[in-house]
mmCIF file of C-alpha atoms and ligand atoms in Angstrom:
data_model
loop_
_atom_site.group_PDB
_atom_site.id
_atom_site.type_symbol
_atom_site.label_atom_id
_atom_site.label_comp_id
_atom_site.label_asym_id
_atom_site.label_seq_id
_atom_site.Cartn_x
_atom_site.Cartn_y
_atom_site.Cartn_z
ATOM 1 C CA MET A 1 -0.090 0.360 -0.012
ATOM 2 C CA LYS A 2 2.738 2.112 0.501
ATOM 3 C CA LEU A 3 4.309 1.569 -2.758
ATOM 4 C CA ILE A 4 0.524 1.653 -4.810
ATOM 5 C CA TYR A 5 -0.084 5.247 -2.856
ATOM 6 C CA PRO A 6 2.342 7.425 -3.805
ATOM 7 C CA PHE A 7 2.114 6.094 -7.465
ATOM 8 C CA PHE A 8 -1.275 6.559 -7.752
ATOM 9 C CA VAL A 9 -1.143 10.285 -6.239
ATOM 10 C CA LYS A 10 1.852 11.118 -9.261
ATOM 11 C CA PHE A 11 -0.668 9.336 -11.470
ATOM 12 C CA LEU A 12 -3.464 11.349 -10.463
ATOM 13 C CA SER A 13 -1.510 14.671 -10.899
ATOM 14 C CA LYS A 14 -0.189 13.569 -14.168
ATOM 15 C CA LEU A 15 -4.176 13.294 -15.688
ATOM 16 C CA SER A 16 -5.233 17.126 -16.149
ATOM 17 C CA SER A 17 -8.047 17.929 -14.523
ATOM 18 C CA SER A 18 -10.147 18.327 -17.922
ATOM 19 C CA THR A 19 -10.080 14.391 -18.115
ATOM 20 C CA LEU A 20 -11.006 13.427 -14.686
ATOM 21 C CA THR A 21 -14.498 15.369 -14.989
ATOM 22 C CA PHE A 22 -14.989 14.485 -18.647
ATOM 23 C CA GLY A 23 -14.584 10.660 -16.755
ATOM 24 C CA PHE A 24 -15.971 11.656 -14.247
ATOM 25 C CA LEU A 25 -19.676 12.341 -16.435
ATOM 26 C CA PHE A 26 -19.043 10.315 -18.237
ATOM 27 C CA LEU A 27 -19.388 6.776 -15.482
ATOM 28 C CA THR A 28 -21.813 9.054 -14.208
ATOM 29 C CA SER A 29 -24.741 9.411 -17.275
ATOM 30 C CA PHE A 30 -23.188 6.030 -18.004
ATOM 31 C CA SER A 31 -24.669 4.578 -14.736
ATOM 32 C CA MET A 32 -27.768 7.691 -15.212
ATOM 33 C CA ALA A 33 -28.703 5.095 -18.614
ATOM 34 C CA GLN A 34 -28.030 1.783 -16.427
ATOM 35 C CA ASN A 35 -30.281 2.785 -14.058
ATOM 36 C CA TYR A 36 -32.855 5.071 -16.403
ATOM 37 C CA PRO A 37 -35.667 5.849 -15.606
ATOM 38 C CA VAL A 38 -35.602 6.721 -11.443
ATOM 39 C CA LYS A 39 -38.424 9.506 -11.922
ATOM 40 C CA PRO A 40 -41.976 10.348 -14.730
ATOM 41 C CA VAL A 41 -40.933 10.246 -18.166
ATOM 42 C CA THR A 42 -42.660 13.089 -20.331
ATOM 43 C CA ILE A 43 -44.485 12.198 -23.886
ATOM 44 C CA VAL A 44 -44.625 15.834 -25.400
ATOM 45 C CA VAL A 45 -47.614 16.189 -28.200
ATOM 46 C CA PRO A 46 -47.395 18.964 -30.622
ATOM 47 C CA PHE A 47 -51.295 19.633 -30.268
ATOM 48 C CA ALA A 48 -53.991 19.475 -27.700
ATOM 49 C CA ALA A 49 -54.871 17.602 -25.926
ATOM 50 C CA GLY A 50 -58.888 15.251 -25.941
ATOM 51 C CA GLY A 51 -57.221 15.169 -29.785
ATOM 52 C CA PRO A 52 -55.980 12.025 -32.478
ATOM 53 C CA THR A 53 -52.174 12.104 -31.195
ATOM 54 C CA ASP A 54 -52.743 13.055 -27.211
ATOM 55 C CA ALA A 55 -54.971 9.758 -27.775
ATOM 56 C CA VAL A 56 -52.859 8.007 -28.988
ATOM 57 C CA ALA A 57 -50.093 9.031 -26.523
ATOM 58 C CA ARG A 58 -52.419 8.470 -23.635
ATOM 59 C CA MET A 59 -53.008 4.936 -25.003
ATOM 60 C CA ILE A 60 -49.456 3.918 -24.971
ATOM 61 C CA ALA A 61 -48.720 5.643 -21.953
ATOM 62 C CA VAL A 62 -50.483 3.036 -20.051
ATOM 63 C CA PRO A 63 -48.523 0.406 -20.891
ATOM 64 C CA MET A 64 -45.107 1.678 -21.064
ATOM 65 C CA THR A 65 -45.747 3.196 -16.953
ATOM 66 C CA GLN A 66 -45.689 -0.312 -16.170
ATOM 67 C CA PHE A 67 -43.105 -1.581 -18.676
ATOM 68 C CA LEU A 68 -40.692 1.490 -17.173
ATOM 69 C CA GLY A 69 -41.573 1.192 -13.664
ATOM 70 C CA GLN A 70 -42.147 5.525 -13.767
ATOM 71 C CA THR A 71 -45.072 6.949 -15.129
ATOM 72 C CA VAL A 72 -45.455 8.251 -18.058
ATOM 73 C CA ILE A 73 -46.613 11.530 -18.302
ATOM 74 C CA VAL A 74 -48.336 13.423 -21.632
ATOM 75 C CA GLU A 75 -48.193 17.085 -21.937
ATOM 76 C CA ASN A 76 -50.193 19.219 -24.958
ATOM 77 C CA THR A 77 -47.154 21.888 -26.074
ATOM 78 C CA VAL A 78 -48.890 23.207 -28.795
ATOM 79 C CA GLY A 79 -49.169 25.971 -31.345
ATOM 80 C CA ALA A 80 -47.591 26.710 -35.251
ATOM 81 C CA GLY A 81 -48.702 23.273 -36.685
ATOM 82 C CA GLY A 82 -46.948 20.578 -34.250
ATOM 83 C CA THR A 83 -43.258 22.716 -34.389
ATOM 84 C CA ILE A 84 -43.622 24.124 -31.150
ATOM 85 C CA GLY A 85 -43.473 20.796 -29.657
ATOM 86 C CA ALA A 86 -41.193 20.092 -32.102
ATOM 87 C CA ASN A 87 -38.882 22.465 -31.115
ATOM 88 C CA ARG A 88 -39.183 22.132 -27.298
ATOM 89 C CA VAL A 89 -38.384 18.704 -27.318
ATOM 90 C CA ALA A 90 -35.124 19.813 -29.870
ATOM 91 C CA LYS A 91 -33.419 21.799 -27.379
ATOM 92 C CA ALA A 92 -34.640 19.373 -24.086
ATOM 93 C CA ASN A 93 -31.777 17.425 -21.817
ATOM 94 C CA PRO A 94 -31.479 14.293 -23.809
ATOM 95 C CA ASP A 95 -31.309 12.457 -20.807
ATOM 96 C CA GLY A 96 -34.269 10.420 -21.904
ATOM 97 C CA TYR A 97 -37.104 12.420 -19.495
ATOM 98 C CA MET A 98 -38.474 14.118 -22.121
ATOM 99 C CA ILE A 99 -39.801 11.980 -25.661
ATOM 100 C CA PHE A 100 -41.906 12.988 -28.276
ATOM 101 C CA LEU A 101 -44.702 11.773 -30.220
ATOM 102 C CA HIS A 102 -46.025 13.105 -33.658
ATOM 103 C CA HIS A 103 -46.700 12.698 -36.565
ATOM 104 C CA VAL A 104 -46.682 12.482 -40.560
ATOM 105 C CA GLY A 105 -46.266 16.735 -39.909
ATOM 106 C CA MET A 106 -42.377 15.999 -38.880
ATOM 107 C CA SER A 107 -41.925 15.512 -42.779
ATOM 108 C CA THR A 108 -44.078 18.357 -44.263
ATOM 109 C CA ALA A 109 -42.356 21.097 -41.678
ATOM 110 C CA PRO A 110 -39.596 21.771 -43.635
ATOM 111 C CA ALA A 111 -41.258 22.939 -46.793
ATOM 112 C CA LEU A 112 -44.138 24.378 -45.317
ATOM 113 C CA TYR A 113 -41.825 26.587 -42.484
ATOM 114 C CA PRO A 114 -39.026 28.328 -44.271
ATOM 115 C CA LYS A 115 -37.199 29.275 -40.899
ATOM 116 C CA LEU A 116 -37.839 25.983 -39.173
ATOM 117 C CA PRO A 117 -36.034 26.058 -35.964
ATOM 118 C CA TYR A 118 -34.912 22.431 -35.527
ATOM 119 C CA ASP A 119 -33.842 19.741 -37.688
ATOM 120 C CA PRO A 120 -36.145 17.542 -38.261
ATOM 121 C CA VAL A 121 -33.735 14.478 -38.708
ATOM 122 C CA ASN A 122 -30.154 15.892 -37.176
ATOM 123 C CA ASP A 123 -32.090 17.348 -34.384
ATOM 124 C CA PHE A 124 -34.160 14.204 -32.695
ATOM 125 C CA GLU A 125 -33.067 10.212 -31.409
ATOM 126 C CA PHE A 126 -35.537 7.437 -33.357
ATOM 127 C CA ILE A 127 -37.627 4.992 -30.498
ATOM 128 C CA GLY A 128 -39.500 3.282 -33.208
ATOM 129 C CA GLN A 129 -43.054 4.159 -35.585
ATOM 130 C CA VAL A 130 -46.147 3.981 -33.561
ATOM 131 C CA VAL A 131 -49.304 3.776 -35.658
ATOM 132 C CA ASP A 132 -50.686 4.248 -39.167
ATOM 133 C CA VAL A 133 -53.548 6.056 -38.935
ATOM 134 C CA PRO A 134 -56.600 7.008 -41.735
ATOM 135 C CA LEU A 135 -58.029 10.481 -41.781
ATOM 136 C CA THR A 136 -62.299 11.227 -43.132
ATOM 137 C CA LEU A 137 -63.680 13.350 -44.239
ATOM 138 C CA ILE A 138 -66.607 14.846 -41.850
ATOM 139 C CA ALA A 139 -68.833 17.750 -41.844
ATOM 140 C CA ARG A 140 -71.311 18.915 -39.289
ATOM 141 C CA LYS A 141 -74.313 17.345 -39.514
ATOM 142 C CA ASN A 142 -76.955 19.574 -41.254
ATOM 143 C CA ILE A 143 -74.811 20.779 -43.713
ATOM 144 C CA PRO A 144 -76.950 20.549 -47.361
ATOM 145 C CA ALA A 145 -75.742 17.191 -48.560
ATOM 146 C CA ASN A 146 -76.170 13.510 -48.130
ATOM 147 C CA ASN A 147 -73.255 12.457 -50.872
ATOM 148 C CA PHE A 148 -69.813 13.421 -52.226
ATOM 149 C CA LYS A 149 -71.510 14.759 -55.885
ATOM 150 C CA GLU A 150 -74.430 16.957 -53.314
ATOM 151 C CA LEU A 151 -70.803 17.976 -50.783
ATOM 152 C CA GLU A 152 -68.849 18.738 -54.264
ATOM 153 C CA ALA A 153 -71.869 20.752 -55.602
ATOM 154 C CA TYR A 154 -72.070 22.534 -52.690
ATOM 155 C CA LEU A 155 -69.302 23.271 -51.593
ATOM 156 C CA LYS A 156 -68.422 24.551 -55.294
ATOM 157 C CA LYS A 157 -71.347 27.012 -54.966
ATOM 158 C CA ASN A 158 -70.835 28.395 -51.198
ATOM 159 C CA GLN A 159 -66.596 28.337 -51.418
ATOM 160 C CA GLU A 160 -66.661 32.320 -50.067
ATOM 161 C CA LYS A 161 -68.543 31.308 -46.528
ATOM 162 C CA VAL A 162 -67.653 27.300 -46.070
ATOM 163 C CA THR A 163 -65.203 27.189 -43.265
ATOM 164 C CA MET A 164 -63.107 24.484 -42.440
ATOM 165 C CA GLY A 165 -61.124 23.186 -39.343
ATOM 166 C CA ASN A 166 -57.590 22.059 -39.354
ATOM 167 C CA ALA A 167 -54.643 22.781 -36.505
ATOM 168 C CA GLY A 168 -52.172 24.940 -39.230
ATOM 169 C CA PRO A 169 -49.282 24.172 -41.220
ATOM 170 C CA GLY A 170 -48.039 20.705 -40.483
ATOM 171 C CA ALA A 171 -51.212 19.712 -38.592
ATOM 172 C CA VAL A 172 -52.528 16.436 -41.117
ATOM 173 C CA SER A 173 -56.114 18.095 -41.195
ATOM 174 C CA GLN A 174 -54.466 20.778 -43.092
ATOM 175 C CA LEU A 175 -52.492 19.102 -45.247
ATOM 176 C CA CYS A 176 -55.790 16.591 -46.265
ATOM 177 C CA SER A 177 -57.395 19.891 -46.609
ATOM 178 C CA MET A 178 -54.895 21.799 -49.038
ATOM 179 C CA LEU A 179 -55.261 18.285 -50.876
ATOM 180 C CA PHE A 180 -58.355 18.324 -50.901
ATOM 181 C CA THR A 181 -59.573 21.307 -52.190
ATOM 182 C CA ASN A 182 -56.527 21.593 -54.413
ATOM 183 C CA LYS A 183 -58.437 18.250 -55.938
ATOM 184 C CA MET A 184 -61.495 19.696 -56.539
ATOM 185 C CA GLY A 185 -60.429 23.588 -57.555
ATOM 186 C CA ILE A 186 -61.884 25.540 -54.783
ATOM 187 C CA LYS A 187 -60.588 27.128 -52.349
ATOM 188 C CA LEU A 188 -62.512 27.757 -47.890
ATOM 189 C CA THR A 189 -61.890 29.647 -45.431
ATOM 190 C CA GLU A 190 -59.286 27.766 -43.414
ATOM 191 C CA VAL A 191 -60.009 28.249 -39.771
ATOM 192 C CA PRO A 192 -56.661 26.943 -37.771
ATOM 193 C CA TYR A 193 -57.024 25.572 -33.992
ATOM 194 C CA LYS A 194 -54.673 23.821 -32.028
ATOM 195 C CA GLY A 195 -55.264 20.597 -32.719
ATOM 196 C CA THR A 196 -58.677 19.441 -33.954
ATOM 197 C CA GLY A 197 -59.740 17.843 -30.397
ATOM 198 C CA PRO A 198 -60.934 21.926 -30.480
ATOM 199 C CA ALA A 199 -61.878 21.887 -33.374
ATOM 200 C CA MET A 200 -64.008 18.900 -33.242
ATOM 201 C CA THR A 201 -65.867 20.463 -30.446
ATOM 202 C CA ASP A 202 -66.801 23.368 -32.804
ATOM 203 C CA LEU A 203 -67.763 21.146 -35.802
ATOM 204 C CA LEU A 204 -69.898 19.158 -33.066
ATOM 205 C CA GLY A 205 -71.313 22.890 -32.392
ATOM 206 C CA GLY A 206 -71.837 24.108 -35.397
ATOM 207 C CA THR A 207 -69.688 26.575 -35.631
ATOM 208 C CA ILE A 208 -66.665 25.226 -38.801
ATOM 209 C CA ASP A 209 -68.677 23.324 -42.130
ATOM 210 C CA ILE A 210 -65.680 20.105 -42.877
ATOM 211 C CA MET A 211 -62.686 18.783 -41.900
ATOM 212 C CA CYS A 212 -60.211 16.580 -41.996
ATOM 213 C CA ASP A 213 -59.192 14.168 -39.526
ATOM 214 C CA GLN A 214 -58.150 11.254 -38.348
ATOM 215 C CA THR A 215 -60.370 7.762 -36.914
ATOM 216 C CA THR A 216 -59.040 8.217 -33.809
ATOM 217 C CA ASN A 217 -61.158 11.216 -33.382
ATOM 218 C CA THR A 218 -64.048 10.688 -35.634
ATOM 219 C CA VAL A 219 -65.566 7.090 -35.579
ATOM 220 C CA ALA A 220 -67.347 7.459 -31.919
ATOM 221 C CA ASN A 221 -69.601 10.769 -33.031
ATOM 222 C CA ILE A 222 -69.510 9.032 -37.371
ATOM 223 C CA ARG A 223 -70.717 5.828 -35.628
ATOM 224 C CA ALA A 224 -73.537 8.232 -33.293
ATOM 225 C CA ASP A 225 -74.117 9.608 -36.255
ATOM 226 C CA LYS A 226 -73.205 13.761 -35.301
ATOM 227 C CA VAL A 227 -71.425 14.401 -37.520
ATOM 228 C CA LYS A 228 -71.709 13.206 -41.464
ATOM 229 C CA VAL A 229 -69.371 11.679 -43.024
ATOM 230 C CA PHE A 230 -68.075 12.041 -46.961
ATOM 231 C CA GLY A 231 -64.824 9.789 -47.290
ATOM 232 C CA THR A 232 -61.571 8.292 -45.769
ATOM 233 C CA THR A 233 -58.437 9.239 -47.183
ATOM 234 C CA THR A 234 -56.606 5.367 -47.445
ATOM 235 C CA LEU A 235 -56.966 3.103 -50.860
ATOM 236 C CA LYS A 236 -58.908 0.669 -49.200
ATOM 237 C CA ARG A 237 -62.455 0.911 -47.355
ATOM 238 C CA LEU A 238 -61.670 1.171 -43.661
ATOM 239 C CA LYS A 239 -62.017 -2.616 -41.802
ATOM 240 C CA SER A 240 -64.091 -0.713 -39.114
ATOM 241 C CA LEU A 241 -66.145 1.503 -41.234
ATOM 242 C CA PRO A 242 -66.936 -0.650 -43.997
ATOM 243 C CA ASN A 243 -69.284 1.572 -45.417
ATOM 244 C CA ILE A 244 -67.499 4.446 -45.640
ATOM 245 C CA PRO A 245 -66.476 4.875 -49.413
ATOM 246 C CA THR A 246 -63.156 5.390 -49.705
ATOM 247 C CA LEU A 247 -62.083 8.989 -51.490
ATOM 248 C CA ASP A 248 -59.982 7.223 -54.670
ATOM 249 C CA GLU A 249 -63.415 5.541 -55.342
ATOM 250 C CA GLN A 250 -65.979 8.181 -55.147
ATOM 251 C CA GLY A 251 -63.272 9.797 -58.071
ATOM 252 C CA PHE A 252 -60.838 11.464 -55.932
ATOM 253 C CA LYS A 253 -57.925 8.804 -57.968
ATOM 254 C CA GLY A 254 -54.837 7.804 -55.930
ATOM 255 C CA PHE A 255 -56.350 10.937 -52.287
ATOM 256 C CA GLU A 256 -54.325 9.056 -49.756
ATOM 257 C CA VAL A 257 -52.968 10.648 -46.485
ATOM 258 C CA VAL A 258 -51.924 8.069 -44.517
ATOM 259 C CA ALA A 259 -51.325 10.102 -40.225
ATOM 260 C CA TRP A 260 -47.964 8.066 -39.155
ATOM 261 C CA HIS A 261 -46.894 8.362 -35.819
ATOM 262 C CA GLY A 262 -43.427 8.227 -34.784
ATOM 263 C CA LEU A 263 -42.013 8.553 -31.112
ATOM 264 C CA TYR A 264 -38.521 10.646 -31.025
ATOM 265 C CA ALA A 265 -36.079 11.708 -28.481
ATOM 266 C CA PRO A 266 -33.307 15.029 -28.314
ATOM 267 C CA LYS A 267 -30.321 14.474 -29.900
ATOM 268 C CA GLY A 268 -27.904 13.125 -28.159
ATOM 269 C CA THR A 269 -29.633 10.654 -25.438
ATOM 270 C CA PRO A 270 -28.073 7.918 -24.324
ATOM 271 C CA PRO A 271 -28.074 4.463 -26.201
ATOM 272 C CA ALA A 272 -29.073 2.688 -23.101
ATOM 273 C CA VAL A 273 -32.192 4.916 -22.706
ATOM 274 C CA MET A 274 -33.142 4.823 -26.845
ATOM 275 C CA GLU A 275 -32.571 0.925 -26.378
ATOM 276 C CA LYS A 276 -35.024 0.810 -23.118
ATOM 277 C CA LEU A 277 -37.757 3.350 -24.982
ATOM 278 C CA ASN A 278 -37.586 1.264 -27.884
ATOM 279 C CA ALA A 279 -38.488 -1.972 -25.878
ATOM 280 C CA ALA A 280 -41.576 -0.229 -23.882
ATOM 281 C CA LEU A 281 -42.596 0.875 -27.204
ATOM 282 C CA LYS A 282 -42.743 -2.434 -28.533
ATOM 283 C CA ASN A 283 -44.005 -3.466 -25.241
ATOM 284 C CA ALA A 284 -46.746 -1.690 -25.805
ATOM 285 C CA LEU A 285 -47.791 -2.242 -28.794
ATOM 286 C CA ALA A 286 -47.741 -5.629 -28.253
ATOM 287 C CA ASN A 287 -51.010 -5.010 -26.105
ATOM 288 C CA SER A 288 -53.570 -7.101 -27.077
ATOM 289 C CA GLU A 289 -55.900 -4.604 -24.980
ATOM 290 C CA ILE A 290 -54.359 -1.143 -27.073
ATOM 291 C CA LYS A 291 -54.655 -4.245 -30.368
ATOM 292 C CA ALA A 292 -58.248 -4.319 -29.935
ATOM 293 C CA ARG A 293 -58.448 -0.468 -29.317
ATOM 294 C CA LEU A 294 -56.923 0.642 -32.296
ATOM 295 C CA ALA A 295 -58.472 -2.189 -34.362
ATOM 296 C CA ASP A 296 -61.809 -0.481 -34.067
ATOM 297 C CA LEU A 297 -60.466 2.912 -34.364
ATOM 298 C CA SER A 298 -59.096 1.309 -37.838
ATOM 299 C CA VAL A 299 -55.629 2.216 -36.732
ATOM 300 C CA GLU A 300 -52.505 -0.043 -37.459
ATOM 301 C CA GLU A 301 -49.912 -0.477 -36.060
ATOM 302 C CA ALA A 302 -46.479 0.320 -37.292
ATOM 303 C CA SER A 303 -44.535 -3.211 -38.769
ATOM 304 C CA ALA A 304 -41.674 -4.713 -36.252
ATOM 305 C CA GLU A 305 -39.466 -3.587 -38.916
ATOM 306 C CA ASN A 306 -40.518 0.358 -38.484
ATOM 307 C CA VAL A 307 -40.991 0.184 -34.476
ATOM 308 C CA SER A 308 -36.762 0.631 -34.839
ATOM 309 C CA ALA A 309 -35.102 3.496 -34.837
ATOM 310 C CA SER A 310 -33.708 2.368 -38.530
ATOM 311 C CA GLY A 311 -37.615 2.455 -39.309
ATOM 312 C CA LEU A 312 -38.811 5.508 -37.973
ATOM 313 C CA LYS A 313 -35.093 7.394 -39.524
ATOM 314 C CA LYS A 314 -36.146 5.875 -42.650
ATOM 315 C CA GLN A 315 -39.580 6.678 -42.885
ATOM 316 C CA LEU A 316 -38.705 10.083 -42.271
ATOM 317 C CA GLU A 317 -36.560 10.768 -44.670
ATOM 318 C CA SER A 318 -38.829 8.702 -47.866
ATOM 319 C CA GLU A 319 -41.549 11.008 -45.983
ATOM 320 C CA ILE A 320 -39.551 14.580 -46.187
ATOM 321 C CA LYS A 321 -38.537 13.558 -50.031
ATOM 322 C CA ARG A 322 -42.333 12.643 -50.490
ATOM 323 C CA TRP A 323 -43.823 15.600 -49.353
ATOM 324 C CA THR A 324 -41.313 18.240 -50.537
ATOM 325 C CA PRO A 325 -41.746 18.829 -54.024
ATOM 326 C CA ILE A 326 -45.681 18.211 -53.007
ATOM 327 C CA ILE A 327 -45.596 21.541 -50.877
ATOM 328 C CA LYS A 328 -43.785 23.336 -52.785
ATOM 329 C CA ALA A 329 -45.848 22.773 -55.861
ATOM 330 C CA ALA A 330 -48.595 24.186 -54.066
ATOM 331 C CA GLY A 331 -46.994 27.128 -53.215
ATOM 332 C CA VAL A 332 -48.188 27.077 -49.550
ATOM 333 C CA THR A 333 -46.317 28.594 -46.639
ATOM 334 C CA ALA A 334 -46.117 28.634 -43.408
ATOM 335 C CA ASP A 335 -44.161 32.249 -42.173
HETATM 336 N N1 LIG B 1 -53.533 15.874 -35.594
HETATM 337 C C1 LIG B 1 -53.722 16.767 -34.213
HETATM 338 C C2 LIG B 1 -53.891 16.691 -32.921
HETATM 339 O O1 LIG B 1 -54.030 16.030 -32.639
HETATM 340 C C3 LIG B 1 -53.751 17.518 -35.849
HETATM 341 C C4 LIG B 1 -53.949 17.686 -36.871
HETATM 342 O O2 LIG B 1 -52.527 16.675 -37.054
HETATM 343 O O3 LIG B 1 -54.943 17.549 -38.235
HETATM 344 O O4 LIG B 1 -54.478 17.463 -32.726
#
């Protein structure tokens, strides 16, 4: 011991204090990642509570809580079509305690917002793709049209006064509105909300006329006959709404919009944390209760291959490539 001690002191004094600090921080963050999570984990949803993305987040939060042994909380950071929430998570501490659920809007925002304050591909780590959510074209119950042809005639005749609700540029409801009105060759008054949860409340009350919205928010109201439905945005009819024709089969050939959702973490989140979060997501999607609820809403869980970092990254990159030229051609920008 007598011999070793001076040797050890000499060795330490040779190491610069910055090397020691680095080593200490490395070991601390390594052991923090191993013990993760030791406190509640927040899923940021970039749209209002009570809406479709919020519904998916709250659905997976329950089995994720059980799997992680810590409460998974959902927090709504709303505005600017989901980009405020995305920017918050992009700048958050990469320790796994703040993660992010977003949909196809992650891939449309770069084309819509020339001054986007974050990079969707390089400012995030990828936990995995979650679900694919179809949309439905719905209207207030008393709109004077009973099928797609009548709706088309009504909208063309009343363009100036018809209002279409959506959640702003970056929201999938807005993407769908844009594609739908362009295809029909009409211009309606868009009413932007902080999410389609509150937009639905207004549609049910008759304040706005029509909306394109995800099945996670519309199926219950369609079944309860509280809204009129004029089509789905899928190429095949939905299993849980088999009597509703697709827009494609009603003449809008190839009309397809899917709100694929992904789960992200800030760039730099340790690999051990990412692995735990991915395992928690896989576990949630394997839960039979969740599977039944998703099926009832015609929501498809992502393929096993896509519930992974590489699967989600590939999906995001290919969707950016797909939507950027379409949005540029439509000439739509948010700022
Ligand atoms: N997903 C959004 C929401 O949860 C709305 C949208 O993207 O259209 O409200």
